Amino acid sequence: MKEAVNDYDESHISTQAIFDFTNFWNYIVELNGDVKGKSLSQFLRKIQELSKNPLYAEIIANFKTSKVNFYGIQNLYLELTHKEEAKRKQIFKIINESSVRFFKPHKKFDIELRCEMRAGDKVTRQTFRANDIFELRDRANLIVYSEQKKIDQREENNYKEEELEKFKGFCSLTEVISQIINTLNNLNFNGYPELETLEVTNQRTCVVDTDFFCVQNRFDSLHEFKEQLEKILEAWNNSVIEAYKYYYELTYLKGKDFWKVEKALLTKMENKSKT
């Protein structure tokens, strides 16, 4: 809630109000945990002991702020819980069954990730772009980190082991997608010819017409495509370096300049074949 309150535009709850509420809550938890089954005098001694703690120096002010903002904080919590559940369902659905296609809308590559979401008898098709799944990845990473911390501290987990594996799998999926996008963009920037008609391993289809599937936390075709692209990028960069060594005129060219040369040569060859 501390992290989310600044991004919650409809809330009139300040960050300070959340900190005050958290501090008051910690005070109550600590007090309650130490006085269960103890006498009134022991309870009062515990209050005196806590009053000497610098963290609780403003506990009365914390209580007053929390009382005034209680319903607002409660509504914020419920709203965040609802959003959290929606994100969890999206993550689980994507990692269980989804398809990914890469395309270049403008200067850089993006993805179109598709999956079906069910709500009772209603089925809706959802489409995600790269930024959408990267945002979900940040959430999944935070959950994995938080749950691992609870395991280390032997605290009760909010998620089952199977669910944690899905969160981890989703983080891996988005990492592979991110690496593919970066490699495609590097190939594009470095002037690799006919990038959008690049054939995918073991398929006679080009990259922009290929669907890669993720089913039950497995996305082998994406892993293979990532490795294929990395080899192509390495080979292309090496061939350009070699060409620079033998044809110094090419050192005046870089990146997409090669496309212009390629287009000019192809046009010349076509014209020559017609004569």
PDB file of C-alpha atoms in Angstrom:
ATOM      1  CA  MET A   1       0.000   0.000   0.000  1.00  0.00           C
ATOM      2  CA  LYS A   2       2.914   2.341   0.709  1.00  0.00           C
ATOM      3  CA  GLU A   3       4.179   1.850  -2.844  1.00  0.00           C
ATOM      4  CA  ALA A   4       0.775   1.987  -4.519  1.00  0.00           C
ATOM      5  CA  VAL A   5      -0.782   5.031  -2.860  1.00  0.00           C
ATOM      6  CA  ASN A   6       1.209   7.494  -4.999  1.00  0.00           C
ATOM      7  CA  ASP A   7      -0.098   5.833  -8.172  1.00  0.00           C
ATOM      8  CA  TYR A   8      -3.689   5.649  -6.978  1.00  0.00           C
ATOM      9  CA  ASP A   9      -5.091   8.809  -8.540  1.00  0.00           C
ATOM     10  CA  GLU A  10      -8.603   8.459  -7.155  1.00  0.00           C
ATOM     11  CA  SER A  11      -7.428   8.196  -3.564  1.00  0.00           C
ATOM     12  CA  HIS A  12      -7.425  11.118  -1.155  1.00  0.00           C
ATOM     13  CA  ILE A  13      -5.163   9.148   1.156  1.00  0.00           C
ATOM     14  CA  SER A  14      -1.665  10.542   1.545  1.00  0.00           C
ATOM     15  CA  THR A  15       1.498   8.499   1.852  1.00  0.00           C
ATOM     16  CA  GLN A  16       1.927   9.860   5.373  1.00  0.00           C
ATOM     17  CA  ALA A  17      -1.512   8.525   6.341  1.00  0.00           C
ATOM     18  CA  ILE A  18      -0.446   5.053   5.204  1.00  0.00           C
ATOM     19  CA  PHE A  19       2.790   5.293   7.204  1.00  0.00           C
ATOM     20  CA  ASP A  20       0.853   6.436  10.281  1.00  0.00           C
ATOM     21  CA  PHE A  21      -1.597   3.549   9.918  1.00  0.00           C
ATOM     22  CA  THR A  22       1.238   1.045   9.428  1.00  0.00           C
ATOM     23  CA  ASN A  23       3.051   2.318  12.499  1.00  0.00           C
ATOM     24  CA  PHE A  24      -0.110   2.152  14.602  1.00  0.00           C
ATOM     25  CA  TRP A  25      -0.825  -1.364  13.312  1.00  0.00           C
ATOM     26  CA  ASN A  26       2.704  -2.530  14.187  1.00  0.00           C
ATOM     27  CA  TYR A  27       2.249  -1.074  17.663  1.00  0.00           C
ATOM     28  CA  ILE A  28      -0.998  -3.017  18.188  1.00  0.00           C
ATOM     29  CA  VAL A  29       0.509  -6.242  16.845  1.00  0.00           C
ATOM     30  CA  GLU A  30       3.527  -5.967  19.131  1.00  0.00           C
ATOM     31  CA  LEU A  31       1.378  -5.081  22.125  1.00  0.00           C
ATOM     32  CA  ASN A  32      -1.130  -7.859  21.476  1.00  0.00           C
ATOM     33  CA  GLY A  33       1.563 -10.469  20.890  1.00  0.00           C
ATOM     34  CA  ASP A  34       3.247  -9.859  24.241  1.00  0.00           C
ATOM     35  CA  VAL A  35       0.230  -9.566  26.556  1.00  0.00           C
ATOM     36  CA  LYS A  36      -1.927 -12.547  25.616  1.00  0.00           C
ATOM     37  CA  GLY A  37      -2.930 -14.352  28.801  1.00  0.00           C
ATOM     38  CA  LYS A  38      -1.204 -11.806  31.030  1.00  0.00           C
ATOM     39  CA  SER A  39      -2.554  -9.600  33.817  1.00  0.00           C
ATOM     40  CA  LEU A  40      -3.665  -5.968  33.572  1.00  0.00           C
ATOM     41  CA  SER A  41      -0.528  -4.775  35.368  1.00  0.00           C
ATOM     42  CA  GLN A  42       1.641  -6.630  32.851  1.00  0.00           C
ATOM     43  CA  PHE A  43      -0.404  -5.089  30.034  1.00  0.00           C
ATOM     44  CA  LEU A  44       0.178  -1.578  31.416  1.00  0.00           C
ATOM     45  CA  ARG A  45       3.889  -2.254  31.868  1.00  0.00           C
ATOM     46  CA  LYS A  46       4.095  -3.277  28.236  1.00  0.00           C
ATOM     47  CA  ILE A  47       2.439  -0.005  27.192  1.00  0.00           C
ATOM     48  CA  GLN A  48       5.004   1.922  29.236  1.00  0.00           C
ATOM     49  CA  GLU A  49       7.799  -0.100  27.657  1.00  0.00           C
ATOM     50  CA  LEU A  50       6.549   0.594  24.127  1.00  0.00           C
ATOM     51  CA  SER A  51       6.129   4.286  24.894  1.00  0.00           C
ATOM     52  CA  LYS A  52       9.915   4.502  25.307  1.00  0.00           C
ATOM     53  CA  ASN A  53      10.470   3.137  21.801  1.00  0.00           C
ATOM     54  CA  PRO A  54      11.315   6.053  19.413  1.00  0.00           C
ATOM     55  CA  LEU A  55       9.265   4.360  16.682  1.00  0.00           C
ATOM     56  CA  TYR A  56       6.120   4.894  18.725  1.00  0.00           C
ATOM     57  CA  ALA A  57       6.841   8.414  19.971  1.00  0.00           C
ATOM     58  CA  GLU A  58       3.916   9.757  17.905  1.00  0.00           C
ATOM     59  CA  ILE A  59       1.581   6.807  18.443  1.00  0.00           C
ATOM     60  CA  ILE A  60      -1.323   9.019  19.640  1.00  0.00           C
ATOM     61  CA  ALA A  61      -1.040  11.156  16.502  1.00  0.00           C
ATOM     62  CA  ASN A  62      -0.798   7.953  14.438  1.00  0.00           C
ATOM     63  CA  PHE A  63      -4.018   6.724  16.014  1.00  0.00           C
ATOM     64  CA  LYS A  64      -5.878   9.967  15.309  1.00  0.00           C
ATOM     65  CA  THR A  65      -4.750  10.024  11.669  1.00  0.00           C
ATOM     66  CA  SER A  66      -5.674   6.359  11.236  1.00  0.00           C
ATOM     67  CA  LYS A  67      -9.108   6.917  12.748  1.00  0.00           C
ATOM     68  CA  VAL A  68      -9.866   9.804  10.380  1.00  0.00           C
ATOM     69  CA  ASN A  69      -8.605   7.951   7.298  1.00  0.00           C
ATOM     70  CA  PHE A  70      -9.725   4.438   8.184  1.00  0.00           C
ATOM     71  CA  TYR A  71     -12.491   4.034   5.586  1.00  0.00           C
ATOM     72  CA  GLY A  72     -10.359   5.597   2.872  1.00  0.00           C
ATOM     73  CA  ILE A  73      -7.499   3.221   3.687  1.00  0.00           C
ATOM     74  CA  GLN A  74      -9.923   0.301   3.737  1.00  0.00           C
ATOM     75  CA  ASN A  75     -11.304   1.213   0.300  1.00  0.00           C
ATOM     76  CA  LEU A  76      -7.772   1.596  -1.049  1.00  0.00           C
ATOM     77  CA  TYR A  77      -6.847  -1.836   0.292  1.00  0.00           C
ATOM     78  CA  LEU A  78      -9.920  -3.478  -1.265  1.00  0.00           C
ATOM     79  CA  GLU A  79      -9.254  -1.794  -4.607  1.00  0.00           C
ATOM     80  CA  LEU A  80      -5.618  -2.887  -4.602  1.00  0.00           C
ATOM     81  CA  THR A  81      -6.632  -6.411  -3.605  1.00  0.00           C
ATOM     82  CA  HIS A  82      -9.053  -6.546  -6.540  1.00  0.00           C
ATOM     83  CA  LYS A  83      -6.354  -5.356  -8.951  1.00  0.00           C
ATOM     84  CA  GLU A  84      -3.884  -7.830  -7.472  1.00  0.00           C
ATOM     85  CA  GLU A  85      -6.289 -10.703  -8.067  1.00  0.00           C
ATOM     86  CA  ALA A  86      -6.919  -9.564 -11.653  1.00  0.00           C
ATOM     87  CA  LYS A  87      -3.162  -9.471 -12.342  1.00  0.00           C
ATOM     88  CA  ARG A  88      -2.701 -12.901 -10.770  1.00  0.00           C
ATOM     89  CA  LYS A  89      -5.361 -14.381 -13.070  1.00  0.00           C
ATOM     90  CA  GLN A  90      -3.749 -12.765 -16.110  1.00  0.00           C
ATOM     91  CA  ILE A  91      -0.310 -14.120 -15.190  1.00  0.00           C
ATOM     92  CA  PHE A  92      -1.625 -17.654 -14.602  1.00  0.00           C
ATOM     93  CA  LYS A  93      -3.643 -17.654 -17.818  1.00  0.00           C
ATOM     94  CA  ILE A  94      -0.695 -16.434 -19.901  1.00  0.00           C
ATOM     95  CA  ILE A  95       1.682 -19.046 -18.503  1.00  0.00           C
ATOM     96  CA  ASN A  96      -0.925 -21.817 -18.866  1.00  0.00           C
ATOM     97  CA  GLU A  97      -2.020 -21.118 -22.443  1.00  0.00           C
ATOM     98  CA  SER A  98      -1.130 -18.201 -24.697  1.00  0.00           C
ATOM     99  CA  SER A  99       0.438 -17.330 -28.034  1.00  0.00           C
ATOM    100  CA  VAL A 100       3.030 -14.700 -28.922  1.00  0.00           C
ATOM    101  CA  ARG A 101       3.687 -12.990 -32.244  1.00  0.00           C
ATOM    102  CA  PHE A 102       6.405 -10.420 -32.956  1.00  0.00           C
ATOM    103  CA  PHE A 103       5.867  -7.440 -35.216  1.00  0.00           C
ATOM    104  CA  LYS A 104       7.371  -4.025 -35.947  1.00  0.00           C
ATOM    105  CA  PRO A 105       4.682  -1.312 -35.761  1.00  0.00           C
ATOM    106  CA  HIS A 106       7.146   1.556 -36.091  1.00  0.00           C
ATOM    107  CA  LYS A 107      10.894   1.690 -35.553  1.00  0.00           C
ATOM    108  CA  LYS A 108      11.113  -1.021 -32.909  1.00  0.00           C
ATOM    109  CA  PHE A 109       9.693  -4.507 -32.489  1.00  0.00           C
ATOM    110  CA  ASP A 110       6.807  -5.288 -30.178  1.00  0.00           C
ATOM    111  CA  ILE A 111       4.675  -8.331 -29.394  1.00  0.00           C
ATOM    112  CA  GLU A 112       1.062  -9.337 -29.582  1.00  0.00           C
ATOM    113  CA  LEU A 113       0.406 -11.855 -26.825  1.00  0.00           C
ATOM    114  CA  ARG A 114      -3.069 -13.377 -26.928  1.00  0.00           C
ATOM    115  CA  CYS A 115      -5.003 -15.492 -24.444  1.00  0.00           C
ATOM    116  CA  GLU A 116      -8.596 -16.187 -23.423  1.00  0.00           C
ATOM    117  CA  MET A 117      -9.932 -15.133 -20.032  1.00  0.00           C
ATOM    118  CA  ARG A 118     -12.979 -16.887 -18.556  1.00  0.00           C
ATOM    119  CA  ALA A 119     -15.473 -15.378 -16.115  1.00  0.00           C
ATOM    120  CA  GLY A 120     -18.241 -17.917 -15.588  1.00  0.00           C
ATOM    121  CA  ASP A 121     -19.710 -18.719 -19.007  1.00  0.00           C
ATOM    122  CA  LYS A 122     -18.226 -15.583 -20.543  1.00  0.00           C
ATOM    123  CA  VAL A 123     -14.999 -15.864 -22.525  1.00  0.00           C
ATOM    124  CA  THR A 124     -13.068 -12.759 -23.538  1.00  0.00           C
ATOM    125  CA  ARG A 125      -9.938 -12.616 -25.655  1.00  0.00           C
ATOM    126  CA  GLN A 126      -7.215 -10.402 -24.285  1.00  0.00           C
ATOM    127  CA  THR A 127      -4.249  -8.950 -26.127  1.00  0.00           C
ATOM    128  CA  PHE A 128      -1.092  -7.753 -24.406  1.00  0.00           C
ATOM    129  CA  ARG A 129       1.815  -5.699 -25.702  1.00  0.00           C
ATOM    130  CA  ALA A 130       5.391  -5.885 -24.413  1.00  0.00           C
ATOM    131  CA  ASN A 131       4.919  -3.082 -21.884  1.00  0.00           C
ATOM    132  CA  ASP A 132       1.831  -4.841 -20.495  1.00  0.00           C
ATOM    133  CA  ILE A 133       3.616  -8.100 -19.746  1.00  0.00           C
ATOM    134  CA  PHE A 134       6.695  -6.301 -18.423  1.00  0.00           C
ATOM    135  CA  GLU A 135       4.432  -4.558 -15.916  1.00  0.00           C
ATOM    136  CA  LEU A 136       2.977  -7.934 -14.924  1.00  0.00           C
ATOM    137  CA  ARG A 137       6.532  -9.303 -14.670  1.00  0.00           C
ATOM    138  CA  ASP A 138       7.427  -6.621 -12.114  1.00  0.00           C
ATOM    139  CA  ARG A 139       4.436  -7.730 -10.041  1.00  0.00           C
ATOM    140  CA  ALA A 140       5.370 -11.412 -10.363  1.00  0.00           C
ATOM    141  CA  ASN A 141       8.992 -10.693  -9.394  1.00  0.00           C
ATOM    142  CA  LEU A 142       7.837  -8.828  -6.304  1.00  0.00           C
ATOM    143  CA  ILE A 143       5.578 -11.727  -5.285  1.00  0.00           C
ATOM    144  CA  VAL A 144       8.368 -14.285  -5.778  1.00  0.00           C
ATOM    145  CA  TYR A 145      10.776 -12.149  -3.734  1.00  0.00           C
ATOM    146  CA  SER A 146       8.215 -11.595  -0.976  1.00  0.00           C
ATOM    147  CA  GLU A 147       7.258 -15.273  -0.761  1.00  0.00           C
ATOM    148  CA  GLN A 148      10.898 -16.379  -0.724  1.00  0.00           C
ATOM    149  CA  LYS A 149      11.544 -13.971   2.126  1.00  0.00           C
ATOM    150  CA  LYS A 150       8.677 -15.563   4.061  1.00  0.00           C
ATOM    151  CA  ILE A 151      10.138 -19.013   3.425  1.00  0.00           C
ATOM    152  CA  ASP A 152      13.537 -17.868   4.720  1.00  0.00           C
ATOM    153  CA  GLN A 153      11.893 -16.414   7.826  1.00  0.00           C
ATOM    154  CA  ARG A 154       9.660 -19.492   8.205  1.00  0.00           C
ATOM    155  CA  GLU A 155       6.510 -17.456   7.890  1.00  0.00           C
ATOM    156  CA  GLU A 156       3.244 -18.630   6.338  1.00  0.00           C
ATOM    157  CA  ASN A 157       3.082 -18.178   2.565  1.00  0.00           C
ATOM    158  CA  ASN A 158       0.214 -16.580   0.674  1.00  0.00           C
ATOM    159  CA  TYR A 159       0.727 -18.815  -2.369  1.00  0.00           C
ATOM    160  CA  LYS A 160       1.125 -22.550  -2.903  1.00  0.00           C
ATOM    161  CA  GLU A 161       4.335 -23.973  -4.350  1.00  0.00           C
ATOM    162  CA  GLU A 162       2.584 -24.677  -7.666  1.00  0.00           C
ATOM    163  CA  GLU A 163       1.461 -21.048  -7.896  1.00  0.00           C
ATOM    164  CA  LEU A 164       4.961 -19.798  -7.101  1.00  0.00           C
ATOM    165  CA  GLU A 165       6.322 -21.938  -9.945  1.00  0.00           C
ATOM    166  CA  LYS A 166       3.873 -20.231 -12.292  1.00  0.00           C
ATOM    167  CA  PHE A 167       5.045 -16.793 -11.166  1.00  0.00           C
ATOM    168  CA  LYS A 168       8.665 -17.864 -11.700  1.00  0.00           C
ATOM    169  CA  GLY A 169       7.773 -19.328 -15.091  1.00  0.00           C
ATOM    170  CA  PHE A 170       6.088 -16.089 -16.111  1.00  0.00           C
ATOM    171  CA  CYS A 171       9.209 -14.126 -15.145  1.00  0.00           C
ATOM    172  CA  SER A 172      11.292 -16.487 -17.301  1.00  0.00           C
ATOM    173  CA  LEU A 173       8.841 -16.157 -20.207  1.00  0.00           C
ATOM    174  CA  THR A 174       8.978 -12.372 -20.162  1.00  0.00           C
ATOM    175  CA  GLU A 175      12.780 -12.465 -19.914  1.00  0.00           C
ATOM    176  CA  VAL A 176      12.986 -14.610 -23.068  1.00  0.00           C
ATOM    177  CA  ILE A 177      10.547 -12.295 -24.875  1.00  0.00           C
ATOM    178  CA  SER A 178      12.574  -9.262 -23.776  1.00  0.00           C
ATOM    179  CA  GLN A 179      15.798 -10.823 -25.090  1.00  0.00           C
ATOM    180  CA  ILE A 180      14.153 -11.675 -28.432  1.00  0.00           C
ATOM    181  CA  ILE A 181      12.855  -8.122 -28.833  1.00  0.00           C
ATOM    182  CA  ASN A 182      16.299  -6.706 -28.024  1.00  0.00           C
ATOM    183  CA  THR A 183      17.984  -9.016 -30.546  1.00  0.00           C
ATOM    184  CA  LEU A 184      15.434  -8.198 -33.259  1.00  0.00           C
ATOM    185  CA  ASN A 185      15.958  -4.494 -32.598  1.00  0.00           C
ATOM    186  CA  ASN A 186      19.743  -4.947 -32.760  1.00  0.00           C
ATOM    187  CA  LEU A 187      19.450  -6.799 -36.072  1.00  0.00           C
ATOM    188  CA  ASN A 188      17.188  -4.048 -37.329  1.00  0.00           C
ATOM    189  CA  PHE A 189      19.556  -1.292 -36.153  1.00  0.00           C
ATOM    190  CA  ASN A 190      22.605  -3.076 -37.584  1.00  0.00           C
ATOM    191  CA  GLY A 191      21.027  -3.330 -41.022  1.00  0.00           C
ATOM    192  CA  TYR A 192      20.338  -7.060 -41.259  1.00  0.00           C
ATOM    193  CA  PRO A 193      18.645  -7.574 -44.660  1.00  0.00           C
ATOM    194  CA  GLU A 194      15.026  -8.703 -44.986  1.00  0.00           C
ATOM    195  CA  LEU A 195      14.600  -9.015 -41.229  1.00  0.00           C
ATOM    196  CA  GLU A 196      10.820  -9.185 -41.316  1.00  0.00           C
ATOM    197  CA  THR A 197      10.945 -12.117 -43.749  1.00  0.00           C
ATOM    198  CA  LEU A 198      13.444 -14.011 -41.607  1.00  0.00           C
ATOM    199  CA  GLU A 199      12.509 -17.699 -41.573  1.00  0.00           C
ATOM    200  CA  VAL A 200      11.912 -19.325 -38.210  1.00  0.00           C
ATOM    201  CA  THR A 201      13.735 -22.552 -37.314  1.00  0.00           C
ATOM    202  CA  ASN A 202      12.115 -25.645 -38.882  1.00  0.00           C
ATOM    203  CA  GLN A 203       9.336 -23.510 -40.342  1.00  0.00           C
ATOM    204  CA  ARG A 204       8.902 -22.007 -43.774  1.00  0.00           C
ATOM    205  CA  THR A 205       7.234 -18.926 -42.365  1.00  0.00           C
ATOM    206  CA  CYS A 206       8.697 -15.522 -41.583  1.00  0.00           C
ATOM    207  CA  VAL A 207       8.977 -14.108 -38.104  1.00  0.00           C
ATOM    208  CA  VAL A 208       6.061 -11.689 -38.414  1.00  0.00           C
ATOM    209  CA  ASP A 209       3.723 -14.542 -39.445  1.00  0.00           C
ATOM    210  CA  THR A 210       4.750 -17.001 -36.740  1.00  0.00           C
ATOM    211  CA  ASP A 211       2.885 -17.771 -33.527  1.00  0.00           C
ATOM    212  CA  PHE A 212       4.948 -19.022 -30.595  1.00  0.00           C
ATOM    213  CA  PHE A 213       2.992 -20.879 -27.932  1.00  0.00           C
ATOM    214  CA  CYS A 214       3.288 -21.102 -24.176  1.00  0.00           C
ATOM    215  CA  VAL A 215       1.462 -24.110 -22.702  1.00  0.00           C
ATOM    216  CA  GLN A 216       1.613 -25.216 -19.079  1.00  0.00           C
ATOM    217  CA  ASN A 217       4.735 -23.216 -18.262  1.00  0.00           C
ATOM    218  CA  ARG A 218       6.589 -24.465 -21.363  1.00  0.00           C
ATOM    219  CA  PHE A 219       7.717 -22.228 -24.220  1.00  0.00           C
ATOM    220  CA  ASP A 220      10.442 -24.228 -25.960  1.00  0.00           C
ATOM    221  CA  SER A 221       9.848 -22.661 -29.391  1.00  0.00           C
ATOM    222  CA  LEU A 222      10.585 -19.216 -27.947  1.00  0.00           C
ATOM    223  CA  HIS A 223      13.837 -20.474 -26.422  1.00  0.00           C
ATOM    224  CA  GLU A 224      14.854 -21.957 -29.790  1.00  0.00           C
ATOM    225  CA  PHE A 225      13.979 -18.763 -31.633  1.00  0.00           C
ATOM    226  CA  LYS A 226      15.973 -16.681 -29.141  1.00  0.00           C
ATOM    227  CA  GLU A 227      19.054 -18.858 -29.685  1.00  0.00           C
ATOM    228  CA  GLN A 228      18.588 -18.741 -33.464  1.00  0.00           C
ATOM    229  CA  LEU A 229      18.420 -14.942 -33.453  1.00  0.00           C
ATOM    230  CA  GLU A 230      21.498 -14.615 -31.248  1.00  0.00           C
ATOM    231  CA  LYS A 231      23.505 -16.775 -33.688  1.00  0.00           C
ATOM    232  CA  ILE A 232      22.234 -14.743 -36.657  1.00  0.00           C
ATOM    233  CA  LEU A 233      23.168 -11.464 -34.945  1.00  0.00           C
ATOM    234  CA  GLU A 234      26.656 -12.729 -34.106  1.00  0.00           C
ATOM    235  CA  ALA A 235      27.203 -14.024 -37.656  1.00  0.00           C
ATOM    236  CA  TRP A 236      25.928 -10.771 -39.209  1.00  0.00           C
ATOM    237  CA  ASN A 237      28.159  -8.595 -37.027  1.00  0.00           C
ATOM    238  CA  ASN A 238      31.169 -10.779 -37.847  1.00  0.00           C
ATOM    239  CA  SER A 239      30.441 -10.641 -41.589  1.00  0.00           C
ATOM    240  CA  VAL A 240      30.169  -6.836 -41.465  1.00  0.00           C
ATOM    241  CA  ILE A 241      33.511  -6.601 -39.642  1.00  0.00           C
ATOM    242  CA  GLU A 242      35.111  -8.876 -42.250  1.00  0.00           C
ATOM    243  CA  ALA A 243      33.627  -6.798 -45.078  1.00  0.00           C
ATOM    244  CA  TYR A 244      35.064  -3.635 -43.516  1.00  0.00           C
ATOM    245  CA  LYS A 245      38.527  -5.242 -43.607  1.00  0.00           C
ATOM    246  CA  TYR A 246      38.473  -5.933 -47.346  1.00  0.00           C
ATOM    247  CA  TYR A 247      36.289  -3.108 -48.654  1.00  0.00           C
ATOM    248  CA  TYR A 248      37.211   0.093 -46.857  1.00  0.00           C
ATOM    249  CA  GLU A 249      34.452   1.984 -48.715  1.00  0.00           C
ATOM    250  CA  LEU A 250      31.934   0.097 -46.583  1.00  0.00           C
ATOM    251  CA  THR A 251      33.293   1.787 -43.462  1.00  0.00           C
ATOM    252  CA  TYR A 252      31.280   4.830 -44.523  1.00  0.00           C
ATOM    253  CA  LEU A 253      28.146   2.716 -44.144  1.00  0.00           C
ATOM    254  CA  LYS A 254      26.491   1.462 -41.026  1.00  0.00           C
ATOM    255  CA  GLY A 255      23.193   0.010 -39.918  1.00  0.00           C
ATOM    256  CA  LYS A 256      20.337   0.700 -42.278  1.00  0.00           C
ATOM    257  CA  ASP A 257      22.690   2.125 -44.919  1.00  0.00           C
ATOM    258  CA  PHE A 258      23.176  -1.496 -45.960  1.00  0.00           C
ATOM    259  CA  TRP A 259      19.473  -1.672 -46.830  1.00  0.00           C
ATOM    260  CA  LYS A 260      19.906   1.140 -49.333  1.00  0.00           C
ATOM    261  CA  VAL A 261      22.866  -0.600 -50.937  1.00  0.00           C
ATOM    262  CA  GLU A 262      20.975  -3.889 -50.998  1.00  0.00           C
ATOM    263  CA  LYS A 263      17.929  -2.267 -52.596  1.00  0.00           C
ATOM    264  CA  ALA A 264      20.084  -0.533 -55.221  1.00  0.00           C
ATOM    265  CA  LEU A 265      21.866  -3.784 -56.109  1.00  0.00           C
ATOM    266  CA  LEU A 266      18.611  -5.733 -56.322  1.00  0.00           C
ATOM    267  CA  THR A 267      17.097  -3.079 -58.575  1.00  0.00           C
ATOM    268  CA  LYS A 268      20.181  -3.168 -60.794  1.00  0.00           C
ATOM    269  CA  MET A 269      20.026  -6.963 -61.015  1.00  0.00           C
ATOM    270  CA  GLU A 270      16.320  -6.890 -61.879  1.00  0.00           C
ATOM    271  CA  ASN A 271      16.860  -4.321 -64.614  1.00  0.00           C
ATOM    272  CA  LYS A 272      19.775  -6.327 -65.978  1.00  0.00           C
ATOM    273  CA  SER A 273      17.715  -9.511 -66.118  1.00  0.00           C
ATOM    274  CA  LYS A 274      15.018  -7.744 -68.125  1.00  0.00           C
ATOM    275  CA  THR A 275      17.452  -6.688 -70.855  1.00  0.00           C
TER     276      THR A 275
END
